[in-house]
C-alpha cells in the first residue's frame, strides 16, 4: 500500500458495503479503478451491535453475541460478493478476499478506516431512496469526517472518458481540478471545466432582486469580473475545455453532468 502511494501517487481505496446490494456498483468501480491505478482496496462493512454495557447480559456472553453476529453478516456478504464477481466478470476473490466486517456503525467505521489506511478515496453506493444527491446518514457522516475524497457511484460503472469539474475559482475547487487532471492522465480521459456565474436573481430570487433593484451596470460589472477571473484561471492552470454558464450553479452542474462520465468537485 505504501509503495503504491509513493510510486503511483495514490493511497488505497476504501468501499463502504451495505447488506442490501446498493453498494455493488461502488465495489465494481473500486475494483476497476484499483487495477488502473495499481493500488489496493478494502471493502468495509459496519455491523451495529448492542453496547458492551447492555443491561442484563454478561460481558462475555455479549462478546460472543457480537462475534456471532459479525460472522453471520460476513458469511452472507461473502456469498453476495461472490455473485457480484461473476456478474461483473471480476477475478474470484477480487471482492470477497478484500471484505472486512467490523462491529461498529458504518459512518464512523469508514472515517476511522480511511485514516488508518491512508485512503485516497472512499467509494459509496447509492442511497436506498436513490438519487445522486440524496445522501443518507452514512454518506453524510462520511462527507463530514473522512480526510480524503469521496466517490459516489449511483449507477452501473462504465469506463470514464470525460470528467466534468465545476469550479468557483476557490482554492479547494482548483485543488479538485488538479486531482481530476491527475486522474484523467491515468485514464486517458478528457477534463472539462464548468464555471457558473450566478447573477443576483439566481442568488436571491427574481422577486427579491427586482425589489432591491440591482443596477444593470453593477450586474454587468460582476459578470465581466467573473469572465476575467475565469480567463485568468484558465491561463494559469492550462484549462483547454471550459463551459462558462449563467444561472443557478446546482441546476447547471446537474444538467452538464448528463454528458459526462464523472463529476469531480471540491468541498466547502
PDB file of N, CA and C in Angstrom, residues 7-8 19 23 31 36-37 55 68 84 102 107 119 160 162 186 223:
ATOM      1  N   UNK A   7       4.840   5.351  -5.220  1.00  0.00           N
ATOM      2  CA  UNK A   7       5.209   5.170  -6.613  1.00  0.00           C
ATOM      3  C   UNK A   7       4.167   5.650  -7.589  1.00  0.00           C
ATOM      4  N   UNK A   8       2.897   5.521  -7.209  1.00  0.00           N
ATOM      5  CA  UNK A   8       1.832   5.851  -8.143  1.00  0.00           C
ATOM      6  C   UNK A   8       1.122   7.148  -7.784  1.00  0.00           C
ATOM      7  N   UNK A  19     -25.766  -4.222   3.224  1.00  0.00           N
ATOM      8  CA  UNK A  19     -26.350  -5.576   3.122  1.00  0.00           C
ATOM      9  C   UNK A  19     -27.510  -5.644   2.142  1.00  0.00           C
ATOM     10  N   UNK A  23     -24.484  -1.049  -2.715  1.00  0.00           N
ATOM     11  CA  UNK A  23     -23.081  -0.682  -2.909  1.00  0.00           C
ATOM     12  C   UNK A  23     -22.381  -1.544  -3.955  1.00  0.00           C
ATOM     13  N   UNK A  31     -12.956  -1.746  -7.783  1.00  0.00           N
ATOM     14  CA  UNK A  31     -12.112  -2.829  -8.307  1.00  0.00           C
ATOM     15  C   UNK A  31     -11.476  -2.418  -9.629  1.00  0.00           C
ATOM     16  N   UNK A  36      -6.517   0.056 -12.526  1.00  0.00           N
ATOM     17  CA  UNK A  36      -5.952   1.126 -13.350  1.00  0.00           C
ATOM     18  C   UNK A  36      -4.864   1.886 -12.588  1.00  0.00           C
ATOM     19  N   UNK A  37      -5.124   2.155 -11.304  1.00  0.00           N
ATOM     20  CA  UNK A  37      -4.212   2.970 -10.511  1.00  0.00           C
ATOM     21  C   UNK A  37      -3.086   2.166  -9.882  1.00  0.00           C
ATOM     22  N   UNK A  55     -27.768  -3.821  29.690  1.00  0.00           N
ATOM     23  CA  UNK A  55     -28.212  -4.316  30.991  1.00  0.00           C
ATOM     24  C   UNK A  55     -28.725  -5.751  30.899  1.00  0.00           C
ATOM     25  N   UNK A  68     -20.778 -13.676  16.889  1.00  0.00           N
ATOM     26  CA  UNK A  68     -21.692 -14.481  16.082  1.00  0.00           C
ATOM     27  C   UNK A  68     -22.404 -13.624  15.044  1.00  0.00           C
ATOM     28  N   UNK A  84     -21.407 -11.062  -7.224  1.00  0.00           N
ATOM     29  CA  UNK A  84     -21.001  -9.830  -7.913  1.00  0.00           C
ATOM     30  C   UNK A  84     -19.764 -10.073  -8.772  1.00  0.00           C
ATOM     31  N   UNK A 102     -16.762  -5.247  10.594  1.00  0.00           N
ATOM     32  CA  UNK A 102     -16.406  -4.722  11.912  1.00  0.00           C
ATOM     33  C   UNK A 102     -17.671  -4.476  12.735  1.00  0.00           C
ATOM     34  N   UNK A 107     -20.823   4.797   9.350  1.00  0.00           N
ATOM     35  CA  UNK A 107     -20.263   6.115   9.105  1.00  0.00           C
ATOM     36  C   UNK A 107     -18.962   6.337   9.851  1.00  0.00           C
ATOM     37  N   UNK A 119      -6.278   6.194   3.069  1.00  0.00           N
ATOM     38  CA  UNK A 119      -7.042   6.023   1.834  1.00  0.00           C
ATOM     39  C   UNK A 119      -7.059   7.301   1.008  1.00  0.00           C
ATOM     40  N   UNK A 160     -14.457   5.676 -17.945  1.00  0.00           N
ATOM     41  CA  UNK A 160     -14.519   7.125 -17.813  1.00  0.00           C
ATOM     42  C   UNK A 160     -13.750   7.775 -18.952  1.00  0.00           C
ATOM     43  N   UNK A 162     -14.870  11.231 -20.087  1.00  0.00           N
ATOM     44  CA  UNK A 162     -14.961  12.676 -19.879  1.00  0.00           C
ATOM     45  C   UNK A 162     -15.216  12.970 -18.403  1.00  0.00           C
ATOM     46  N   UNK A 186      -4.237   9.230 -15.978  1.00  0.00           N
ATOM     47  CA  UNK A 186      -4.152   7.778 -15.822  1.00  0.00           C
ATOM     48  C   UNK A 186      -5.221   7.056 -16.634  1.00  0.00           C
ATOM     49  N   UNK A 223     -20.521  40.448 -13.911  1.00  0.00           N
ATOM     50  CA  UNK A 223     -20.431  39.450 -14.973  1.00  0.00           C
ATOM     51  C   UNK A 223     -19.060  39.532 -15.669  1.00  0.00           C
TER      52      UNK A 223
END
